[in-house]
Amino acid sequence: MVVAGRGVVLVGFFSARRKDFGALMEAAAGEVAARGGRVVGEVVQRRGVSRGGARLMGSPYSSRTVLGSGKVCEAVELCGRTGADAVVFVTPLTDRQCVVPAEVFRRPVTRLADVLHAPAPVGPGVQAPARAVRTEAEPRIRSA
């Protein structure tokens, strides 16, 4: 997916064991910005030890939406509030896992890997920003 000129909400799903999730989200924001996209918000779902124990920490909360229901609601609200054009998942998804979130978010959903493999913007006057910029109106939502 080409993100040039689009407002993008980044979504990440990480195990509690993954301590560098903040750096991964920052790197993803930089990659989107380098391709001409504008990060308007972020949602991070962290999975800790629960009923399933440590063996489930890397598994999605929901096979349909990947995220827990509360995070889905946060992401939908953030997309609406910021006028996001697309949602980019930082963590890998299957093709099937992109379908339901796209229906729920009512926006195209793609993987960061697809953004990285999309053609770079070209042409006269096209200039990709070096870094994503966030303002108070463009919050970063994270939860532990």
Steps between C-alpha positions, in 0.01 A plus 500: 500500500622847417471731803621822334265782587293288739434536870591169662426343837773255602390192693736264680434176686786390724570238761587633846838334446571743215663792677600694187145556373538879530805498275315281249207741490736798457683323216167421332394865530828601336446254216147629437626861505786413264238377253298822522241383753394691809465308827194644675496257793615171643331217687706238682359176639727321748425144601609397846467180695137405540285185516700342219831559670828585334445273199222728367682831542587525131154401380238755391211575736250434224548291189259737320631843601843409649436757775285487810156659476605805704795571269278457196265765640796732573634454148160562338453815708853622421448442127178700509637781714815548291343439160750224425498367146656161579616269778845342491576204727863496610481136603464234229147400395374240258291611203191370680585698815489824296140444384300528825688802640444680168126440540505612863720809446322583168839581352765309309714286730845387400824370644814705542679247278260589215569871552875434486464316169274758336659727241642823640327823399662659195445799283554872495444664835468171690698517816469248781538638852793365696307439823142464620381797703236470770306783654266510797216434255679186384534291816696186551290242679682228685401259770688244698 
